Coordinates of C-alpha atoms in Angstrom, one line a residue:
M1 CA 43.6 31.0 20.8
S2 CA 42.8 33.7 23.3
F3 CA 40.5 33.1 26.2
G4 CA 37.9 35.5 24.8
R5 CA 37.8 33.8 21.4
L6 CA 37.5 30.4 23.1
C7 CA 34.4 31.6 25.0
M8 CA 32.8 33.0 21.8
T9 CA 33.4 29.7 20.0
G10 CA 31.9 27.7 22.8
L11 CA 28.8 29.9 22.9
A12 CA 28.3 29.6 19.1
L13 CA 28.5 25.8 19.4
L14 CA 25.8 25.8 22.1
V15 CA 23.5 28.0 20.0
W16 CA 23.9 25.8 16.9
A17 CA 23.3 22.6 18.8
G18 CA 20.2 24.0 20.5
C19 CA 18.5 25.2 17.3
S20 CA 19.4 22.8 14.5
H21 CA 18.1 19.2 14.4
T22 CA 16.8 16.6 12.0
P23 CA 13.0 16.6 11.8
G24 CA 11.7 13.4 13.3
A25 CA 15.1 12.2 14.5
S26 CA 16.0 11.0 18.0
H27 CA 17.6 13.7 20.1
G28 CA 20.4 13.7 22.6
P29 CA 20.9 12.6 26.3
G30 CA 18.4 15.2 27.4
A31 CA 15.6 13.9 25.2
N32 CA 12.5 12.1 26.6
P33 CA 13.3 8.4 26.1
A34 CA 9.6 7.6 25.8
S35 CA 9.4 9.6 22.5
A36 CA 12.4 7.9 20.9
P37 CA 11.9 4.8 18.6
R38 CA 12.1 1.5 20.4
T39 CA 11.7 -1.0 17.5
E40 CA 13.0 -1.7 14.1
H41 CA 10.8 -1.7 11.0
V42 CA 11.4 -5.0 9.1
Y43 CA 10.5 -4.9 5.4
L44 CA 9.1 -8.0 3.9
L45 CA 11.5 -7.6 1.0
P46 CA 15.0 -8.8 0.1
L47 CA 17.8 -6.5 1.2
E48 CA 18.9 -5.7 -2.3
E49 CA 15.4 -4.3 -3.1
T50 CA 15.1 -2.2 0.0
L51 CA 18.7 -0.8 -0.4
L52 CA 18.1 0.0 -4.0
E53 CA 15.0 2.0 -3.2
A54 CA 16.9 3.8 -0.3
Q55 CA 19.7 4.6 -2.7
T56 CA 17.2 6.0 -5.3
L57 CA 15.7 8.1 -2.5
L58 CA 19.0 9.8 -1.7
Q59 CA 20.0 10.1 -5.4
E60 CA 16.9 12.1 -6.0
R61 CA 18.4 14.6 -3.5
R62 CA 21.4 14.8 -5.8
L63 CA 23.7 12.7 -3.5
V64 CA 26.3 10.3 -4.9
L65 CA 26.6 7.0 -3.0
E66 CA 29.4 4.4 -2.9
P67 CA 30.1 1.3 -0.8
F68 CA 31.5 2.2 2.6
E69 CA 34.6 0.2 3.5
G70 CA 34.0 -2.1 0.5
D71 CA 30.7 -3.4 2.1
P72 CA 27.9 -3.4 -0.5
H73 CA 25.3 -3.4 2.3
R74 CA 26.7 -0.1 3.7
L75 CA 26.6 2.9 1.4
I76 CA 27.9 6.4 2.1
S77 CA 26.9 9.6 0.3
S78 CA 28.8 12.6 -0.8
W79 CA 29.0 15.7 1.5
V80 CA 26.4 18.4 1.3
Q81 CA 27.8 21.8 2.3
H82 CA 25.4 24.1 4.1
A83 CA 25.6 27.9 3.7
P84 CA 28.1 29.2 6.3
D85 CA 27.1 31.6 8.9
S86 CA 29.3 34.1 10.8
V87 CA 31.0 31.5 13.0
L88 CA 30.3 27.9 11.9
R89 CA 30.3 25.9 8.7
T90 CA 28.3 22.7 8.6
R91 CA 28.2 19.9 6.2
E92 CA 26.2 16.6 6.2
R93 CA 26.3 13.2 4.5
Y94 CA 24.2 10.0 4.8
L95 CA 25.1 6.4 5.7
L96 CA 22.8 3.6 4.6
V97 CA 23.2 0.4 6.6
G98 CA 21.3 -2.7 5.3
I99 CA 20.7 -5.8 7.4
Q100 CA 19.5 -9.1 6.0
V101 CA 17.1 -10.6 8.5
A102 CA 15.8 -13.5 6.3
P103 CA 15.7 -14.2 2.6
K104 CA 12.8 -11.8 2.2
Q105 CA 13.0 -9.7 5.3
S106 CA 15.4 -6.8 5.8
V107 CA 16.2 -3.6 7.7
V108 CA 17.6 -0.4 6.4
R109 CA 19.0 2.2 8.7
V110 CA 19.5 5.8 7.5
F111 CA 22.1 7.8 9.5
R112 CA 22.6 11.5 9.0
L113 CA 26.2 12.5 9.8
T114 CA 26.9 16.1 10.6
D115 CA 30.3 17.8 10.6
V116 CA 30.8 21.3 12.2
S117 CA 33.8 23.3 11.2
I118 CA 35.2 26.4 12.9
P119 CA 38.0 28.5 11.4
G120 CA 41.0 27.1 13.1
G121 CA 39.6 23.8 14.2
T122 CA 37.0 21.1 14.0
A123 CA 34.4 20.2 16.7
E124 CA 32.5 17.0 17.2
V125 CA 28.7 17.3 17.5
A126 CA 27.1 14.3 19.2
S127 CA 23.3 14.0 19.5
Y128 CA 22.0 10.5 19.9
S129 CA 19.3 8.5 21.6
E130 CA 19.9 6.8 25.0
V131 CA 17.1 4.3 24.1
K132 CA 18.4 0.8 23.3
I133 CA 16.5 -1.9 21.6
H134 CA 17.2 -5.6 21.8
P135 CA 20.9 -6.6 21.0
D136 CA 21.6 -7.7 17.5
K137 CA 24.5 -9.2 15.7
I138 CA 25.7 -6.1 14.0
E139 CA 27.5 -4.9 17.2
M140 CA 26.5 -1.3 16.9
D141 CA 24.1 1.1 18.5
P142 CA 21.0 0.9 16.2
F143 CA 20.3 4.6 16.7
T144 CA 23.9 6.0 16.5
Y145 CA 26.8 5.3 14.2
G146 CA 30.4 6.4 14.8
L147 CA 32.6 7.2 11.7
E148 CA 36.3 8.0 11.7
E149 CA 37.2 11.1 9.6
P150 CA 40.7 12.5 9.1
R151 CA 40.3 15.2 11.8
T152 CA 37.4 14.1 14.0
L153 CA 34.9 11.3 15.0
L154 CA 31.5 12.0 13.6
R155 CA 28.3 10.7 15.3
G156 CA 25.3 10.2 13.2
T157 CA 21.6 10.1 14.2
R158 CA 18.9 8.0 12.6
D159 CA 17.0 10.1 10.1
E160 CA 13.4 9.0 10.8
A161 CA 11.9 11.3 8.2
I162 CA 13.8 9.6 5.4
E163 CA 13.2 6.2 6.8
Q164 CA 9.4 7.0 6.9
E165 CA 9.5 8.1 3.3
L166 CA 11.3 4.9 2.4
T167 CA 8.6 2.9 4.2
R168 CA 5.9 4.8 2.3
R169 CA 7.5 4.1 -1.1
L170 CA 8.1 0.4 -0.4
E171 CA 4.8 -0.4 1.2
S172 CA 2.4 1.8 -0.7
R173 CA 3.2 1.0 -4.2
P174 CA 0.5 -0.6 -6.4
S175 CA 0.7 -4.3 -7.1
I176 CA 1.1 -5.7 -10.5
E177 CA -2.2 -6.8 -12.2
I178 CA -1.5 -9.9 -14.5
V179 CA -3.6 -9.6 -17.6
G180 CA -3.8 -12.0 -20.6
D181 CA -2.2 -14.9 -18.7
R182 CA -4.1 -18.2 -19.3
A183 CA -4.3 -20.9 -16.8
P184 CA -3.3 -24.6 -17.5
E185 CA -6.1 -27.1 -17.9
L186 CA -7.3 -28.9 -14.8
P187 CA -8.1 -32.6 -14.6
L188 CA -11.8 -33.4 -14.2
T189 CA -11.5 -34.9 -10.7
P190 CA -12.6 -33.8 -7.2
R191 CA -10.2 -31.1 -6.2
R192 CA -10.8 -29.8 -2.7
D193 CA -11.2 -30.7 0.9
E194 CA -14.6 -30.0 2.6
N195 CA -13.1 -27.2 4.7
F196 CA -12.2 -25.2 1.5
Y197 CA -15.8 -24.3 0.5
L198 CA -17.8 -21.3 1.6
Q199 CA -20.6 -22.3 3.9
R200 CA -23.1 -19.4 3.3
W201 CA -25.3 -21.7 1.1
K202 CA -26.2 -23.8 4.2
E203 CA -27.3 -20.8 6.2
P204 CA -31.0 -19.7 6.5
A205 CA -32.1 -16.4 5.0
R206 CA -31.3 -13.6 7.4
V207 CA -33.9 -11.1 8.7
S208 CA -31.4 -8.3 8.4
L209 CA -30.1 -8.3 4.9
C210 CA -27.2 -5.9 5.5
E211 CA -25.5 -6.9 8.7
N212 CA -22.7 -4.3 8.5
W213 CA -23.4 -0.7 7.5
L214 CA -20.7 1.7 6.3
R215 CA -21.2 4.8 8.4
D216 CA -21.8 8.3 6.7
A217 CA -22.4 6.7 3.3
K218 CA -26.0 7.9 3.0
E219 CA -25.0 11.1 1.1
L220 CA -23.9 9.0 -1.9
L221 CA -26.9 6.7 -2.0
R222 CA -29.0 8.3 -4.8
P223 CA -30.1 7.3 -8.3
G224 CA -27.6 8.0 -11.1
Q225 CA -24.6 8.2 -8.8
T226 CA -21.3 6.6 -9.8
V227 CA -18.8 5.7 -7.1
L228 CA -15.3 4.4 -7.7
V229 CA -13.6 2.6 -4.8
G230 CA -9.8 2.3 -5.0
E231 CA -8.3 -0.6 -3.1
Q232 CA -4.9 -2.0 -2.3
L233 CA -5.4 -5.4 -3.9
G234 CA -5.3 -8.6 -1.9
T235 CA -6.9 -7.7 1.4
R236 CA -9.8 -9.3 3.3
E237 CA -11.4 -6.0 4.4
V238 CA -11.9 -4.0 1.2
P239 CA -14.1 -6.5 -0.8
A240 CA -16.2 -7.0 2.4
L241 CA -16.7 -3.2 2.8
V242 CA -17.7 -2.8 -0.9
G243 CA -20.2 -5.6 -0.5
D244 CA -21.7 -3.9 2.5
L245 CA -22.0 -0.6 0.6
A246 CA -23.7 -2.4 -2.3
C247 CA -26.1 -3.9 0.2
Q248 CA -26.9 -0.5 1.7
A249 CA -27.7 1.0 -1.7
A250 CA -29.9 -1.9 -2.7
A251 CA -31.7 -1.9 0.7
A252 CA -32.4 1.8 0.1
G253 CA -34.4 0.9 -3.0
L254 CA -31.7 1.6 -5.6
A255 CA -31.0 -0.5 -8.6
V256 CA -27.3 -1.4 -8.0
T257 CA -24.6 -2.5 -10.4
L258 CA -21.4 -3.6 -8.7
G259 CA -18.3 -3.8 -11.0
I260 CA -15.4 -6.0 -10.1
S261 CA -12.0 -6.1 -11.9
M262 CA -12.5 -9.4 -13.6
P263 CA -12.3 -10.1 -17.4
K264 CA -15.6 -9.9 -19.3
N265 CA -15.2 -13.4 -20.5
E266 CA -15.9 -14.6 -16.9
Q267 CA -19.3 -13.0 -16.9
S268 CA -21.2 -16.2 -18.0
R269 CA -19.6 -18.1 -15.1
L270 CA -20.6 -15.3 -12.7
N271 CA -24.2 -15.3 -14.0
T272 CA -24.4 -19.1 -13.6
Y273 CA -23.1 -18.9 -10.0
L274 CA -25.4 -16.0 -9.1
A275 CA -28.4 -18.1 -10.1
S276 CA -27.1 -21.2 -8.1
R277 CA -27.4 -22.2 -4.5
G278 CA -23.6 -21.6 -4.0
A279 CA -23.0 -25.2 -3.1
P280 CA -19.5 -26.8 -3.4
A281 CA -20.2 -28.0 -6.9
D282 CA -21.2 -24.4 -7.9
Q283 CA -18.1 -23.0 -6.3
D284 CA -15.9 -25.5 -8.2
M285 CA -17.6 -24.5 -11.5
L286 CA -16.9 -20.8 -10.8
L287 CA -13.3 -21.4 -9.9
D288 CA -12.7 -23.5 -13.0
G289 CA -12.5 -20.2 -15.0
D290 CA -9.1 -19.2 -16.4
F291 CA -9.1 -16.0 -14.3
W292 CA -9.0 -17.9 -11.0
R293 CA -6.3 -20.4 -12.2
R294 CA -3.7 -18.1 -13.7
P295 CA -0.1 -19.1 -12.9
Y296 CA 0.4 -15.8 -11.2
Q297 CA -2.5 -14.8 -8.9
D298 CA -2.8 -11.2 -8.0
G299 CA -5.3 -9.8 -5.4
R300 CA -8.2 -9.5 -7.9
S301 CA -8.7 -13.3 -7.6
S302 CA -8.4 -13.6 -3.8
R303 CA -10.6 -15.6 -1.5
A304 CA -12.1 -12.3 -0.3
M305 CA -13.2 -11.6 -3.9
L306 CA -14.8 -15.1 -4.0
M307 CA -16.6 -14.2 -0.8
L308 CA -17.8 -10.9 -2.4
V309 CA -19.3 -12.8 -5.3
D310 CA -21.0 -15.2 -2.9
Q311 CA -22.3 -12.3 -0.8
V312 CA -24.0 -10.8 -3.9
R313 CA -25.5 -14.2 -4.8
A314 CA -27.0 -14.5 -1.3
L315 CA -28.4 -10.9 -1.4
R316 CA -30.0 -11.5 -4.8
A317 CA -31.6 -14.7 -3.5
Q318 CA -33.2 -12.6 -0.8
G319 CA -34.7 -10.1 -3.3
L320 CA -32.2 -7.3 -3.5
L321 CA -31.5 -5.9 -6.9
I322 CA -27.8 -6.1 -7.4
N323 CA -26.1 -6.7 -10.8
L324 CA -22.6 -8.1 -10.6
V325 CA -20.5 -7.1 -13.6
A326 CA -17.0 -8.3 -14.8
Y327 CA -15.7 -5.3 -16.6
D328 CA -12.0 -5.8 -17.1
T329 CA -10.1 -6.8 -20.3
D330 CA -7.1 -9.0 -21.2
D331 CA -6.7 -7.4 -24.6
S332 CA -5.0 -4.1 -23.7
Y333 CA -2.5 -2.5 -21.3
G334 CA -1.6 0.8 -19.6
S335 CA -3.6 3.9 -20.5
Q336 CA -5.3 2.0 -23.4
R337 CA -6.7 -0.5 -21.0
D338 CA -8.1 2.2 -18.7
N339 CA -9.7 3.9 -21.7
V340 CA -11.4 0.6 -22.6
L341 CA -12.7 0.2 -19.0
A342 CA -14.0 3.8 -18.9
Q343 CA -15.8 3.4 -22.2
Y344 CA -17.6 0.3 -20.8
W345 CA -18.9 2.3 -17.9
L346 CA -19.8 5.3 -20.0
K347 CA -21.9 3.0 -22.2
R348 CA -23.5 1.4 -19.2
R349 CA -24.4 4.8 -17.7
A350 CA -26.0 5.9 -21.0
E351 CA -28.1 2.8 -21.1
H352 CA -29.1 2.9 -17.4
P353 CA -29.2 6.5 -16.3
D354 CA -30.8 5.8 -12.9
E355 CA -28.5 3.0 -11.7
F356 CA -26.3 3.3 -8.7
I357 CA -23.0 2.2 -10.1
L358 CA -20.3 1.0 -7.7
V359 CA -16.9 0.1 -9.2
L360 CA -14.1 -1.6 -7.3
A361 CA -10.6 -1.3 -8.8
G362 CA -7.0 -0.8 -7.9
N363 CA -6.5 2.8 -6.6
A364 CA -4.2 3.7 -9.5
H365 CA -7.2 3.2 -11.9
V366 CA -9.6 5.2 -9.7
T367 CA -7.9 8.6 -9.4
T368 CA -9.3 11.4 -11.4
L369 CA -5.9 13.0 -12.2
K370 CA -3.5 12.1 -15.0
G371 CA 0.0 10.8 -14.4
A372 CA 1.6 8.0 -12.4
P373 CA 5.1 7.4 -10.9
W374 CA 5.8 4.9 -13.7
D375 CA 4.2 7.0 -16.6
K376 CA 3.7 10.7 -16.5
D377 CA 1.2 10.4 -19.4
Y378 CA -0.9 7.7 -17.8
S379 CA -4.7 8.4 -18.1
P380 CA -6.6 6.3 -15.5
M381 CA -10.2 5.1 -15.8
G382 CA -11.3 7.6 -13.2
W383 CA -9.9 10.6 -15.2
H384 CA -11.9 9.5 -18.3
L385 CA -15.1 9.0 -16.3
A386 CA -14.8 12.4 -14.4
Q387 CA -14.6 14.2 -17.8
A388 CA -18.0 12.9 -18.7
D389 CA -19.7 12.9 -15.2
P390 CA -18.8 15.8 -12.8
T391 CA -21.0 14.1 -10.1
L392 CA -18.7 11.0 -10.0
K393 CA -17.1 10.3 -6.7
A394 CA -13.7 8.6 -6.5
L395 CA -12.8 7.2 -3.1
D396 CA -9.4 6.1 -1.8
L397 CA -8.8 3.7 1.1
S398 CA -7.7 5.0 4.5
H399 CA -6.1 2.4 6.8
L400 CA -3.5 1.6 9.5
P401 CA -0.4 -0.4 8.7
G402 CA -1.1 -4.0 7.7
F403 CA -0.5 -6.7 5.1
R404 CA -1.9 -7.8 1.7
W405 CA -1.3 -10.4 -1.0
A406 CA 0.3 -8.8 -4.0
C407 CA 2.4 -9.3 -7.1
N408 CA 5.5 -7.2 -7.7
F409 CA 8.7 -7.5 -9.7
N410 CA 11.8 -8.4 -7.7
A411 CA 15.3 -7.1 -8.3
Q412 CA 15.8 -9.8 -11.1
G413 CA 12.7 -8.6 -12.9
Q414 CA 10.7 -11.7 -12.0
L415 CA 7.2 -11.7 -10.7
D416 CA 7.0 -12.4 -7.0
C417 CA 3.4 -13.0 -5.7
R418 CA 3.1 -13.3 -1.9
V419 CA 2.2 -11.4 1.3
Y420 CA 3.6 -7.9 1.5
R421 CA 3.5 -5.3 4.2
I422 CA 1.5 -2.2 3.6
A423 CA 2.1 1.2 5.2
H424 CA -0.6 3.4 6.8
T425 CA -2.2 6.1 4.6
Q426 CA -1.6 9.8 5.0
W427 CA -5.2 10.6 5.9
L428 CA -6.3 9.0 9.1
P429 CA -9.0 10.0 11.5
S430 CA -8.0 11.5 14.9
I431 CA -9.5 8.5 16.6
T432 CA -8.4 5.4 14.7
L433 CA -10.1 2.6 16.8
V434 CA -13.5 3.1 15.2
S435 CA -15.7 1.1 12.8
P436 CA -15.3 1.7 9.1
F437 CA -16.9 4.9 7.7
L438 CA -17.0 7.0 4.5
H439 CA -15.5 10.6 4.6
L440 CA -15.9 13.1 1.8
F441 CA -13.4 15.9 1.4
P442 CA -14.6 19.5 0.9
H443 CA -12.6 19.6 -2.4
L444 CA -10.8 17.1 -4.6
N445 CA -7.5 16.3 -2.9
S446 CA -4.0 16.5 -4.5
K447 CA -4.2 12.8 -5.4
G448 CA -7.4 13.0 -7.4
Y449 CA -9.9 11.6 -4.8
H450 CA -13.1 13.0 -3.5
G451 CA -12.9 11.1 -0.2
V452 CA -11.9 8.0 1.6
I453 CA -13.3 4.8 3.0
Y454 CA -11.7 4.2 6.4
T455 CA -10.9 0.8 7.7
T456 CA -8.5 -0.1 10.5
R457 CA -5.8 -2.7 9.8
L458 CA -5.6 -4.6 6.6
T459 CA -5.0 -8.4 6.5
P460 CA -4.0 -10.4 3.5
S461 CA -6.4 -12.5 1.4
L462 CA -4.7 -15.3 -0.4
P463 CA -5.7 -16.6 -3.9
A464 CA -9.1 -18.2 -3.9
T465 CA -7.9 -21.5 -5.1
V466 CA -5.3 -22.0 -2.2
P467 CA -6.4 -24.9 0.0
I468 CA -7.7 -24.0 3.4
S469 CA -6.0 -25.8 6.4
K470 CA -8.3 -27.9 8.6
P471 CA -9.1 -25.8 11.8
K472 CA -7.6 -27.2 15.0

């Protein structure tokens, strides 16, 4: 090769390396180490489930994957050829590396491998982070991965954009709601330690009925307004926020009906409890219902939901007009179930045109748009209600990363109910360390919501019947 051609080739390589990079990925030795990732994201899922979702993510990009070097926990994709320019040809492939941390904890690393070919030779392109995290047993740099090819050694960088999309998919999916599952009979004996029971029944009446106010909610507090609040089931924070909003509306002089996703056949127990003192015997009576004792407990029967019921009881005892309604059904599923739920609320609205109706449900039921990842023809409750009431407001939840109690199917198709991690939402305020507030969008957003209720981090709320440990 002549000296002139060698110089031109070197210049082309410099231009390519300076202008092409993976969005969100760590950069080379000249990058600012403070901006590079320093920790691993551990999924609270078995490795086979996280790898399967990562494989699906790449297959959607029309990539074919196979085990790398016979290891089922390392998968390599086919090459993707980029359109050649005047000097260089580039191609890319992906390497998935799965690490089992514990039986239900795993890490998946996604490496993007780039090969640059020049007519007459092959050049290595290395761009990787100098930042190191704590040593692990895998004996490789967690942010770079070397791979022998026939003519060169490729160096791959972590593709943070794909890893973030994987996190969003694994930690934002809706939990399974178990319907029609009857609980076994309980023996008629004392069942719980004193520390288990809620203590609000012992407290004197408060001067301030609504201790916590949801900021910027005043615009929605008017007669005849229907508000749907979509939650990630199984958290402490969301039922408390909904209880606060119901209190605000009632304190403003509105007749409030609060709907919770509980089967209608539990309504008589709810009514009995709302009229009681809320003492331990009253709590036992409420929790004897089938809904609270199902073999699989999803987030609708969490301790936070029990606390919401008790909060409404206390507010009613102090004179606020709040109806608590169990509106769910065990007799239908899918779109048919959502249609039944919507018909209940349409009938309620026709009978009580001036009520402020506040409905808490899983966010998949609240959206006003048709379709879902698991069923393109799915018609949610919110869609049905929005057709009849253009003033309806459907609110999603906005939050930082956290945890929740949820039920999901594992890789074997079995229900697995436990604490799961939950990713942050796409809409977050510019200053996140603030108290909860309500924010309405100028227009309906692409997910079918009119606004969000923002709370900071979510924490899990276990099933209401789980014993409470004695405080130390």
